[in-house]
Amino acid sequence: MATGPTIRDVAARAGTSTAVVSYVLNDGPRPVAPATRARVLDAVADLGYRRNNLARALRANRTGTIGLVVPDLAKPFFAELVRAVEDAAFTRGFRLLVGSAHFDAGREGEQLQALLDARVDAILLAPSQDPAPAVTPLRRAGIPHVLVHRTHPGTAGVAGDDTDAGRQAAAHLLGHGHHHIALLGAGTGDDPVSLRARGADAVLTEHDRPVSRLACPFPNLRDDAYLATRALLASQPQVTAICATTDEHALGALRAATEAGRRTGDDLALVSIDGTALAAYLTPALTAVTTPFDAIGTDAIDTILNPTSTPTIRRHPLTLTTRRSCGCRPTG
Amino acid sequence: MATGPTIRDVAARAGTSTAVVSYVLNDGPRPVAPATRARVLDAVADLGYRRNNLARALRANRTGTIGLVVPDLAKPFFAELVRAVEDAAFTRGFRLLVGSAHFDAGREGEQLQALLDARVDAILLAPSQDPAPAVTPLRRAGIPHVLVHRTHPGTAGVAGDDTDAGRQAAAHLLGHGHHHIALLGAGTGDDPVSLRARGADAVLTEHDRPVSRLACPFPNLRDDAYLATRALLASQPQVTAICATTDEHALGALRAATEAGRRTGDDLALVSIDGTALAAYLTPALTAVTTPFDAIGTDAIDTILNPTSTPTIRRHPLTLTTRRSCGCRPTG
DNA sequence: TTGAAAGCGTTACCAC
DNA sequence: GTGGTAACGCTTTCAA
């Protein structure tokens, strides 16, 4: 790793001082005569000089790096989130340090500590579970941080409007004329699954529809939704529609339905929430209330780069994408 | 961002010098008397001191960070690869800086340059296209680098044994007694799709089986495999089995088959190569020659952290996982 | 076994 | 407009 030329080499070649070179490179904080500036730029080009960002970071106490911790980098939802965040960060000249928490609070804490030690400028966290224990050390460390996907009162957050998403999903099934609807996912918290389930539930209750509520206590295990749906279809034939609170739940439900001989999209309707790329490519293609990943990623990065005094939680609307699984016959 | 206590503060509190504190913190390079060491450790604990890795990195010219660039962080295959690599890196005390290349050589170059500027200790690259143009600047920069998934002669690489994977997939279909088999994916290069296709092709040719070769010129677009399969099924009813060179291809094929009224796993067999988590959860579940992500991720990290003088390319065997799509009836 | 001090490469203050 | 130079916080040599 031959260490390249330094700012001193540039200064020497341009016949000036390191201070002036720095002024040119950073467009300030002091003005530089055009002729001098030109000589400096020539020297930079001749030498192929590239600034040492480590030294710059030490001096400025800014690394140009943002940390992101998600429960699982490989899960489609978080993978799409990471891509969106990385894109937004790259566009703004920031690099992204990522970590997987394995849906484990302990591991999440280690990842956050590692990011703190790496001196990232800011931290984005998609909490694996209850955000509270993760937020406390971040606040104490005095580092800008924003929660993503799952929020926490008093902490800046960017997420989808999950309650509304749940409403949209339920309303769509209602629009198809379904009477007895099953809800895959439940909860009383302010996590996405709980919010979506309650949003859907509210709409169904409002319309006096019977609801079969399936808790799926481990919502991250597709097997869980699979087993719950299998049991449901066997015991409650009157259910004609399923509202899944995540694509993972939908995947399990779809499998159970198919194995039970139900033709999803024909004699069973299924609507999902998340709308990962995956949904479009299943058979049948999944009707899903779709997450605006790019908007969320961009908003998360912008929020963290322009911290305001009062932390706010912003929720982005999800939009219904109709495909086959709900019984719709989309054109094309 | 209140900058915490420094090594000077620790030294002062322990009544010794910064040098000794450093020796204690790093277990060397000089010995420290037990009593002194204890005082230092006490001071560290009392102050809640955490070393500034920026300063350490500047001094040591090592950041403890590894860069990884993949074509698309959101694609299931690369998402699983990233998780495996991150895991291995984290275990060894390294952080991971990631970048998406958007399957674009120009963007890939920018990402690599950004990693170089960030002074990462080493770079892992899953090339988007021809690795050659990306490898040259890495070599010139004198930074340890290892290619993943897609390799290049003369450059260290860790990948799957793609030729063998293709052979396994074809052999399995042969074992099911299929005669006319379609091959989804083709190529003459040493990229995974080409190698897998050639491996499969060799086995089929060897057994004198007719092969329908579908190029899918844009193998990253699932639509491409979908359209190719749709045309194939319409025009060549004698085809009873499809060998897909990636899960993305298989997804498209599965959709086309279902829409054409074929029951995959019954009157049409489908075997895929990649074996992302997805394969297990499709309906029917996909029989796939499965990538050992963890082994590849670990090997990639270990290879890059222990560079040898002669770059070698290591290929890890993929293993067949039988599920429903090929017509097997797996127990359970 | 310990400590003073010289850097690592930048930035930016202060003087000219 | 320009140039010395003192930091940033750490590691490690060299001398004691």
XYZ file of C-alpha atoms (C1' of nucleotides) in Angstrom:
696
model
C 0.000 0.000 0.000
C 2.337 2.696 -1.273
C 1.118 5.803 0.525
C 0.574 8.381 -2.175
C 1.728 11.989 -2.320
C 0.734 14.247 0.558
C -0.386 17.807 0.674
C 3.227 18.766 1.356
C 4.354 17.246 -1.907
C 1.675 19.227 -3.685
C 2.686 22.410 -1.906
C 6.339 21.869 -2.775
C 5.613 21.240 -6.429
C 3.297 24.237 -6.650
C 5.846 26.388 -4.848
C 3.471 27.336 -2.092
C 2.418 26.247 1.393
C 0.226 23.441 2.610
C -2.197 26.031 3.906
C -2.818 27.401 0.442
C -3.177 23.948 -1.007
C -5.776 23.228 1.628
C -7.598 26.465 0.784
C -7.733 25.469 -2.847
C -8.821 21.940 -2.143
C -11.605 23.064 0.148
C -12.559 26.298 -1.579
C -11.817 28.170 1.561
C -11.811 29.329 4.233
C -9.416 31.883 2.692
C -9.320 33.159 -0.875
C -6.485 32.160 -3.201
C -5.169 34.078 -6.203
C -6.235 32.527 -9.509
C -2.672 31.988 -10.640
C -1.732 30.214 -7.422
C -4.852 28.133 -7.540
C -3.997 27.030 -11.058
C -0.486 25.993 -10.039
C -1.912 24.014 -7.154
C -4.438 22.237 -9.321
C -1.717 21.411 -11.830
C 0.440 19.973 -9.097
C -2.494 17.933 -7.832
C -3.092 16.561 -11.305
C 0.588 15.907 -12.019
C 1.101 14.062 -8.780
C -2.229 12.265 -8.854
C -2.725 13.548 -5.353
C -5.725 12.307 -3.394
C -6.531 13.722 -0.028
C -6.079 11.420 2.952
C -9.549 11.289 4.424
C -8.280 9.719 7.596
C -6.199 12.751 8.461
C -9.005 15.010 7.392
C -11.453 13.103 9.541
C -9.195 13.230 12.571
C -8.754 16.945 12.166
C -12.376 17.727 11.389
C -13.933 15.069 13.580
C -16.140 14.093 10.627
C -15.685 10.887 8.685
C -18.173 11.246 5.858
C -19.538 7.907 6.940
C -23.000 6.942 8.112
C -23.762 3.739 9.983
C -26.810 1.593 9.372
C -27.912 -1.357 11.467
C -30.779 -3.571 10.381
C -32.148 -6.808 11.827
C -31.035 -8.890 8.855
C -29.263 -7.697 5.741
C -30.496 -10.680 3.771
C -34.223 -10.287 4.313
C -35.800 -8.788 1.204
C -37.413 -5.891 3.040
C -34.218 -4.750 4.728
C -32.135 -5.481 1.671
C -34.273 -3.042 -0.285
C -34.086 -0.549 2.532
C -30.308 -0.791 2.605
C -30.106 -0.264 -1.118
C -32.268 2.838 -0.900
C -30.264 4.259 1.984
C -26.956 3.492 0.316
C -28.105 5.201 -2.839
C -29.142 8.340 -1.027
C -25.942 8.388 1.008
C -23.726 7.862 -2.030
C -25.462 10.655 -3.904
C -24.663 13.019 -1.047
C -21.037 11.939 -0.887
C -21.351 9.740 2.174
C -20.294 6.169 2.636
C -22.367 3.550 4.423
C -21.155 1.199 7.132
C -23.647 -1.634 7.632
C -24.333 -4.180 10.302
C -26.752 -7.036 10.856
C -28.282 -7.426 14.291
C -29.657 -10.928 13.730
C -32.887 -9.720 15.333
C -30.981 -9.799 18.601
C -30.862 -6.870 21.012
C -27.406 -7.800 22.248
C -25.942 -8.031 18.824
C -27.653 -4.811 17.888
C -25.949 -3.090 20.789
C -22.569 -4.426 19.722
C -23.123 -3.201 16.197
C -24.045 0.254 17.426
C -20.992 0.362 19.659
C -18.826 -0.664 16.718
C -20.261 2.204 14.700
C -19.628 4.623 17.538
C -16.044 3.396 17.752
C -15.688 3.818 14.017
C -16.638 7.465 14.562
C -19.417 7.505 11.994
C -21.044 10.906 11.611
C -24.527 9.576 12.226
C -26.420 6.371 12.825
C -29.501 4.956 11.182
C -31.148 2.099 12.998
C -33.943 -0.218 12.005
C -34.562 -1.645 15.482
C -34.795 -5.390 15.843
C -37.140 -5.178 18.800
C -37.953 -2.526 21.357
C -36.022 0.582 20.312
C -35.720 2.005 23.824
C -32.578 0.202 25.015
C -30.808 0.995 21.770
C -31.744 4.643 21.778
C -30.465 5.459 25.248
C -26.763 4.897 24.514
C -27.080 6.718 21.207
C -28.525 9.729 22.919
C -25.877 9.577 25.594
C -23.168 9.360 22.963
C -24.579 12.544 21.509
C -24.542 11.188 17.998
C -27.207 12.137 15.455
C -29.461 9.136 15.014
C -32.690 8.361 13.236
C -34.819 5.267 13.537
C -36.119 3.668 10.394
C -39.128 1.428 9.841
C -39.773 1.051 13.541
C -40.028 4.231 15.554
C -39.859 5.418 19.130
C -41.516 8.405 20.780
C -39.110 11.244 21.341
C -36.625 9.972 18.775
C -36.446 11.074 15.162
C -37.871 8.438 12.881
C -38.736 7.740 9.277
C -41.175 4.983 8.513
C -44.146 3.980 6.465
C -47.643 4.978 7.486
C -48.367 1.510 8.740
C -51.791 2.115 10.189
C -52.979 3.534 6.916
C -51.344 0.666 5.054
C -53.354 -1.768 7.124
C -56.498 0.165 6.372
C -55.817 0.145 2.667
C -55.227 -3.582 2.611
C -58.434 -4.339 4.503
C -60.447 -1.851 2.488
C -59.326 -3.440 -0.733
C -60.469 -6.860 0.386
C -63.747 -5.367 1.502
C -64.097 -3.841 -1.939
C -63.838 -7.315 -3.400
C -66.874 -8.218 -1.332
C -65.219 -10.523 1.133
C -67.040 -11.171 4.328
C -64.943 -13.283 6.596
C -61.369 -12.127 6.528
C -58.313 -13.453 8.338
C -55.645 -11.125 9.619
C -52.110 -12.473 9.676
C -50.172 -10.627 12.332
C -51.238 -8.831 15.466
C -49.923 -6.776 18.292
C -50.428 -3.897 20.634
C -47.117 -2.115 20.119
C -46.078 0.581 17.689
C -44.079 -1.775 15.536
C -45.073 -2.086 11.875
C -46.882 -5.400 12.232
C -48.972 -4.183 15.168
C -49.850 -0.906 13.517
C -50.795 -2.547 10.260
C -52.857 -5.185 12.001
C -54.697 -2.604 14.046
C -55.303 -0.449 10.984
C -56.809 -3.369 9.142
C -58.725 -4.529 12.140
C -60.307 -1.123 12.614
C -61.643 -1.067 9.090
C -63.034 -4.584 9.339
C -64.635 -3.984 12.704
C -66.104 -0.737 11.448
C -67.814 -2.688 8.696
C -68.967 -5.350 11.108
C -66.995 -8.071 9.415
C -65.926 -11.110 11.358
C -62.165 -11.264 11.681
C -59.982 -14.273 12.340
C -56.904 -12.948 14.052
C -53.724 -14.981 13.724
C -50.973 -13.744 15.948
C -47.908 -15.366 14.402
C -45.775 -14.694 17.457
C -42.564 -14.938 15.470
C -43.473 -12.779 12.528
C -39.985 -13.019 11.109
C -40.225 -16.707 10.551
C -42.116 -17.436 7.423
C -42.843 -20.841 8.821
C -44.965 -19.250 11.447
C -47.400 -17.705 8.989
C -47.372 -20.925 7.035
C -48.410 -23.023 9.982
C -50.999 -20.531 11.176
C -52.582 -20.316 7.746
C -52.583 -24.051 7.310
C -54.470 -24.472 10.553
C -56.829 -21.664 9.681
C -57.781 -22.975 6.263
C -58.420 -26.409 7.691
C -60.637 -25.210 10.508
C -62.348 -22.154 9.082
C -63.494 -22.741 5.509
C -65.689 -19.658 5.646
C -62.577 -17.460 5.414
C -62.254 -16.255 1.828
C -59.632 -13.604 2.211
C -56.362 -13.114 4.035
C -54.706 -9.864 4.921
C -50.993 -10.397 5.572
C -49.146 -7.723 7.494
C -45.834 -8.382 5.756
C -44.609 -10.059 2.589
C -42.990 -12.702 4.763
C -46.353 -13.544 6.239
C -47.866 -13.568 2.760
C -45.241 -15.981 1.509
C -46.112 -18.448 4.217
C -49.832 -17.982 3.665
C -49.476 -18.475 -0.055
C -47.684 -21.710 0.440
C -50.208 -23.020 2.920
C -53.062 -22.053 0.647
C -51.542 -23.727 -2.371
C -50.848 -26.907 -0.443
C -54.417 -26.889 0.817
C -55.611 -26.865 -2.749
C -56.829 -23.290 -2.653
C -56.233 -21.218 -5.767
C -55.055 -17.863 -4.461
C -56.533 -15.119 -6.600
C -59.543 -17.283 -7.445
C -61.150 -18.941 -4.463
C -58.964 -17.207 -1.897
C -57.883 -13.597 -1.841
C -54.582 -12.473 -0.420
C -53.313 -8.969 0.113
C -49.926 -8.223 1.565
C -48.156 -5.231 3.041
C -44.479 -4.380 2.295
C -44.389 -4.763 -1.429
C -40.831 -5.965 -1.863
C -39.723 -6.703 -5.425
C -40.522 -10.261 -4.641
C -44.276 -9.664 -4.527
C -44.377 -8.954 -8.231
C -42.730 -12.225 -9.103
C -44.591 -14.735 -7.107
C -47.306 -16.799 -8.705
C -49.838 -15.475 -8.402
C -48.300 -12.028 -8.262
C -49.028 -10.501 -4.912
C -51.322 -7.545 -4.490
C -49.496 -5.485 -1.921
C -49.554 -2.191 -0.141
C -46.137 -1.077 -1.257
C -43.373 0.647 0.712
C -41.766 3.703 -0.906
C -38.235 2.524 -0.196
C -36.482 5.287 -2.088
C -38.493 8.020 -0.408
C -37.830 6.533 2.999
C -34.122 6.052 2.319
C -33.724 9.571 1.021
C -35.737 11.059 3.857
C -33.757 9.104 6.426
C -30.456 10.357 5.061
C -31.676 13.930 4.723
C -33.132 13.897 8.200
C -29.919 12.718 9.693
C -27.769 15.142 7.753
C -29.946 18.093 8.717
C -30.843 17.471 12.323
C -33.527 19.710 13.766
C -33.863 20.628 17.403
C -37.101 18.735 17.916
C -37.011 15.141 16.742
C -39.958 14.328 14.520
C -41.354 11.096 13.236
C -42.296 11.169 9.589
C -44.491 8.487 8.058
C -44.580 7.977 4.324
C -47.757 6.699 2.715
C -47.647 3.244 1.200
C -49.577 2.704 -2.011
C -51.678 -0.220 -3.084
C -50.371 -2.156 -6.063
C -53.022 -4.487 -7.386
C -51.900 -7.743 -8.933
C -53.424 -11.175 -9.059
C -53.520 -12.545 -5.548
C -56.530 -10.506 -4.448
C -58.655 -11.556 -7.368
C -58.059 -8.429 -9.383
C -57.303 -8.876 -13.033
C -54.830 -6.102 -13.643
C -54.566 -4.991 -17.229
C -51.488 -6.612 -18.796
C -20.796 15.212 19.888
C -18.873 15.680 23.099
C -15.477 14.229 22.309
C -14.703 11.834 25.090
C -11.591 11.482 27.230
C -8.300 10.996 25.423
C -5.330 8.854 26.139
C -3.760 11.866 27.866
C -6.603 12.018 30.321
C -6.130 8.371 31.078
C -2.404 8.823 31.492
C -2.890 11.761 33.821
C -5.397 9.915 35.953
C -3.207 6.821 36.121
C -0.172 8.943 36.936
C 1.818 7.686 33.985
C 2.551 8.568 30.375
C 0.509 8.167 27.216
C 3.089 5.693 25.988
C 2.419 3.320 28.826
C -1.315 3.638 28.399
C -0.859 2.700 24.786
C 1.279 -0.289 25.736
C -1.455 -1.500 28.041
C -4.209 -0.918 25.550
C -2.373 -2.774 22.815
C -0.590 -5.374 24.901
C 2.690 -4.117 23.622
C 5.012 -3.443 22.042
C 6.664 -2.963 25.458
C 5.890 -4.745 28.718
C 4.197 -2.913 31.564
C 4.468 -3.656 35.255
C 1.348 -5.319 36.640
C 0.712 -2.531 39.126
C 0.962 0.151 36.459
C -1.249 -1.822 34.131
C -3.887 -2.100 36.836
C -3.848 1.653 37.444
C -4.212 2.271 33.741
C -7.113 -0.114 33.421
C -8.790 1.493 36.394
C -8.403 4.905 34.854
C -9.813 3.628 31.570
C -12.818 2.229 33.378
C -13.330 5.297 35.559
C -13.204 7.661 32.614
C -15.160 5.437 30.277
C -12.305 5.932 27.849
C -12.701 4.606 24.321
C -9.851 4.771 21.898
C -10.230 7.112 18.944
C -9.936 4.784 16.017
C -9.487 7.643 13.620
C -6.262 8.714 15.229
C -5.172 5.120 15.518
C -5.959 4.535 11.872
C -4.058 7.586 10.755
C -1.046 6.541 12.724
C -1.173 2.875 11.812
C -2.480 3.339 8.285
C -5.080 0.670 9.005
C -8.762 1.402 9.451
C -10.179 -1.970 10.450
C -12.642 -1.535 7.629
C -13.247 -3.680 4.578
C -15.076 -2.476 1.495
C -17.580 -4.543 -0.446
C -19.134 -3.623 -3.767
C -21.902 -5.715 -5.283
C -24.070 -5.171 -8.352
C -27.235 -4.642 -6.328
C -27.638 -4.805 -2.578
C -31.327 -5.573 -2.882
C -31.127 -8.663 -5.071
C -31.626 -11.734 -2.913
C -28.416 -13.395 -4.002
C -26.211 -10.428 -3.195
C -28.164 -9.598 -0.078
C -27.341 -13.048 1.266
C -23.753 -12.659 0.188
C -23.490 -9.332 1.991
C -24.932 -10.809 5.137
C -22.437 -13.645 5.069
C -19.521 -11.312 4.463
C -20.651 -8.879 7.141
C -20.953 -11.698 9.603
C -17.467 -12.972 8.919
C -16.018 -9.457 9.052
C -17.782 -8.596 12.302
C -16.545 -11.783 13.924
C -12.998 -10.812 13.088
C -13.414 -7.293 14.399
C -13.737 -5.578 11.045
C -16.427 -3.243 9.832
C -17.959 -3.401 6.384
C -18.418 -0.483 4.013
C -20.853 -1.425 1.247
C -21.718 -0.060 -2.150
C -24.149 -0.885 -4.932
C -22.882 -0.689 -8.492
C -26.289 -0.843 -10.154
C -24.828 -3.388 -12.562
C -22.995 -0.477 -14.123
C -19.256 -0.457 -14.722
C -18.999 3.296 -14.277
C -20.795 3.299 -10.980
C -18.735 0.326 -9.889
C -15.595 2.322 -10.552
C -16.898 5.252 -8.526
C -17.733 2.951 -5.641
C -14.273 1.445 -5.691
C -12.680 4.870 -5.776
C -14.822 5.929 -2.827
C -13.578 2.901 -0.900
C -9.989 3.711 -1.792
C -10.519 7.273 -0.586
C -12.047 5.961 2.609
C -8.780 4.100 3.135
C -10.370 0.703 3.674
C -7.857 -2.027 4.466
C -9.071 -4.286 1.673
C -11.702 -4.513 -1.002
C -14.096 -7.306 -1.897
C -15.782 -6.992 -5.244
C -18.587 -8.947 -6.838
C -18.074 -7.607 -10.355
C -21.096 -6.357 -12.240
C -19.659 -7.249 -15.599
C -16.182 -7.861 -16.953
C -13.872 -7.730 -13.919
C -10.820 -6.581 -15.889
C -11.390 -2.813 -15.876
C -12.177 -2.849 -12.172
C -9.168 -4.944 -11.245
C -6.548 -2.757 -12.899
C -6.985 0.288 -10.667
C -7.170 -1.921 -7.596
C -3.913 -3.531 -8.461
C -2.349 -0.170 -9.204
C -3.581 1.177 -5.886
C -1.766 -1.701 -4.249
C -4.740 -2.579 -2.091
C -5.536 -6.185 -1.150
C -8.559 -7.236 -3.157
C -10.516 -10.398 -3.762
C -13.224 -11.010 -6.295
C -16.356 -12.797 -5.199
C -18.892 -14.768 -7.217
C -17.384 -13.728 -10.525
C -13.677 -14.284 -10.937
C -10.796 -13.137 -13.105
C -7.607 -14.967 -14.035
C -4.624 -13.668 -12.114
C -6.735 -12.143 -9.376
C -7.646 -13.782 -6.106
C -11.212 -14.971 -6.137
C -13.768 -16.878 -4.105
C -16.777 -18.277 -5.858
C -19.031 -21.252 -6.229
C -18.066 -24.185 -8.402
C -20.460 -23.090 -11.089
C -19.594 -25.641 -13.711
C -20.209 -28.417 -11.260
C -23.431 -26.765 -10.129
C -24.668 -26.802 -13.704
C -23.749 -30.446 -13.972
C -25.613 -31.305 -10.794
C -28.740 -29.514 -11.921
C -28.790 -31.239 -15.302
C -27.944 -34.611 -13.834
C -30.822 -34.365 -11.413
C -33.291 -33.700 -14.201
C -31.821 -36.593 -16.145
C -32.337 -38.758 -13.102
C -36.011 -37.892 -13.226
C -36.090 -39.350 -16.704
C -36.572 -36.156 -18.648
C -35.688 -36.241 -22.273
C -36.091 -32.811 -23.745
C -34.715 -30.204 -21.420
C -34.556 -26.437 -21.747
C -31.603 -24.484 -20.441
C -32.319 -20.995 -19.208
C -29.162 -18.946 -19.498
C -26.137 -19.277 -21.741
C -22.778 -17.754 -22.426
C -19.174 -18.287 -23.349
C -17.545 -16.302 -20.567
C -16.385 -17.310 -17.111
C -19.274 -15.616 -15.355
C -21.532 -17.801 -13.201
C -24.377 -18.040 -15.690
C -22.075 -19.080 -18.526
C -20.238 -21.627 -16.436
C -23.415 -23.137 -15.082
C -24.998 -23.288 -18.503
C -21.960 -24.953 -19.985
C -21.773 -27.406 -17.126
C -25.392 -28.381 -17.628
C -25.052 -28.433 -21.371
C -22.095 -30.782 -21.189
C -24.014 -33.326 -19.159
C -27.036 -33.181 -21.448
C -24.966 -33.430 -24.600
C -23.023 -36.313 -23.128
C -26.293 -38.160 -22.674
C -27.461 -37.270 -26.164
C -30.416 -35.285 -24.908
C -31.901 -32.552 -27.043
C -31.420 -29.175 -25.426
C -33.390 -26.003 -25.976
C -31.027 -23.192 -25.201
C -32.546 -19.908 -24.108
C -30.033 -17.125 -23.933
C -31.856 -14.532 -21.772
C -29.470 -11.788 -22.778
C -30.326 -9.720 -19.706
C -30.076 -12.391 -17.068
C -30.658 -9.879 -14.319
C -34.117 -9.054 -15.440
C -36.537 -11.650 -14.326
C -38.807 -10.488 -17.108
C -36.351 -11.828 -19.580
C -36.569 -15.398 -18.327
C -40.321 -15.021 -18.081
C -40.714 -14.020 -21.707
C -38.264 -16.625 -22.950
C -40.030 -19.386 -21.050
C -43.435 -18.257 -22.200
C -42.341 -18.442 -25.816
C -40.670 -21.774 -25.242
C -43.646 -23.449 -23.636
C -45.914 -22.227 -26.411
C -43.702 -23.428 -29.226
C -42.026 -26.527 -27.803
C -44.511 -28.668 -25.900
C -42.074 -31.567 -25.925
C -39.964 -29.807 -23.289
C -40.739 -31.358 -19.904
C -37.982 -29.888 -17.814
C -36.258 -26.571 -17.333
C -32.842 -25.965 -15.870
C -32.525 -22.373 -14.689
C -29.040 -20.993 -14.150
C -30.109 -18.609 -11.376
C -33.031 -18.226 -8.999
C -33.989 -15.059 -10.856
C -34.323 -17.064 -14.043
C -36.308 -19.683 -12.180
C -38.699 -17.099 -10.818
C -39.510 -15.909 -14.317
C -39.830 -19.437 -15.610
C -42.117 -20.431 -12.786
C -44.423 -17.572 -13.500
C -44.526 -18.284 -17.223
C -45.207 -21.948 -16.565
C -48.025 -21.253 -14.144
C -49.636 -18.791 -16.501
C -49.387 -21.337 -19.299
C -51.332 -23.762 -17.153
C -48.377 -26.032 -16.439
C -48.138 -27.462 -12.971
C -44.502 -27.127 -12.035
C -43.442 -30.177 -10.095
C -46.048 -32.313 -11.838
C -46.121 -31.929 -15.589
C -43.087 -29.675 -15.740
C -39.861 -30.000 -13.812
C -37.790 -27.026 -12.764
C -34.385 -26.970 -11.149
C -32.603 -23.781 -10.236
C -29.102 -22.756 -9.262
C -28.316 -20.226 -6.481
C -30.543 -21.478 -3.723
C -31.387 -18.199 -2.050
C -33.733 -18.402 0.940
C -36.461 -17.520 -1.463
C -36.321 -20.855 -3.241
C -37.623 -22.649 -0.189
C -40.667 -20.444 0.049
C -41.997 -20.349 -3.435
C -44.895 -22.545 -4.406
C -43.915 -25.047 -5.422
C -40.720 -24.909 -3.384
C -37.782 -24.750 -5.716
C -35.317 -27.592 -6.046
C -32.031 -25.745 -6.274
C -28.316 -26.272 -6.355
C -27.532 -24.183 -3.320
C -24.738 -21.685 -2.745
C -22.790 -22.020 0.522
C -23.014 -18.318 1.336
C -21.431 -18.555 4.753
C -18.482 -20.573 3.519
C -17.911 -18.135 0.672
C -18.251 -15.088 2.906
C -15.879 -16.500 5.489
C -13.392 -17.622 2.876
C -13.494 -14.232 1.177
C -12.765 -12.400 4.407
C -10.048 -14.824 5.439
C -8.443 -14.691 2.023
C -8.315 -10.937 2.069
C -7.007 -10.727 5.607
C -4.256 -13.239 4.908
C -3.014 -12.362 1.461
C -0.685 -14.870 -0.162
C 1.917 -14.047 -2.743
C 0.205 -15.909 -5.558
C -3.454 -15.058 -6.016
C -5.601 -18.145 -6.156
C -9.178 -18.716 -7.152
C -11.090 -20.980 -4.836
C -14.399 -22.507 -5.840
C -16.777 -23.869 -3.228
C -19.057 -26.748 -4.146
C -22.772 -26.060 -4.289
C -25.107 -28.749 -3.044
C -28.395 -29.937 -4.429
C -31.424 -29.297 -2.245
C -34.404 -31.253 -3.508
C -37.840 -29.767 -3.031
C -41.007 -29.901 -5.066
C -40.366 -28.109 -8.337
C -38.410 -30.937 -9.910
C -41.057 -33.542 -9.188
C -39.365 -34.931 -6.122
C -41.551 -35.559 -3.123
C -39.247 -34.649 -0.281
C -40.107 -36.193 3.014
C -41.841 -33.638 5.184
C 9.897 -0.506 32.984
C 8.900 4.126 31.944
C 8.421 8.713 29.631
C 9.342 12.538 26.269
C 8.545 13.517 21.995
C 8.310 12.788 16.954
C 5.424 11.978 13.783
C 0.813 10.210 10.729
C -1.663 14.162 6.911
C -4.940 17.565 7.411
C -7.024 22.074 8.616
C -7.202 26.707 9.982
C -5.563 30.331 13.056
C -2.534 34.059 13.186
C 0.716 36.847 11.489
C 2.620 39.086 7.664
C -3.073 36.641 -0.588
C 0.129 33.816 1.584
C 2.796 30.904 4.781
C 4.366 29.153 9.356
C 2.693 26.176 12.639
C -0.194 24.231 16.254
C -3.407 21.196 16.825
C -6.571 16.438 16.080
C -5.394 11.566 19.281
C -2.755 7.966 18.713
C 1.642 4.759 18.359
C 6.348 3.859 18.895
C 11.187 5.056 18.917
C 14.723 6.410 21.702
C 16.800 7.627 25.916
C 16.771 7.210 30.695
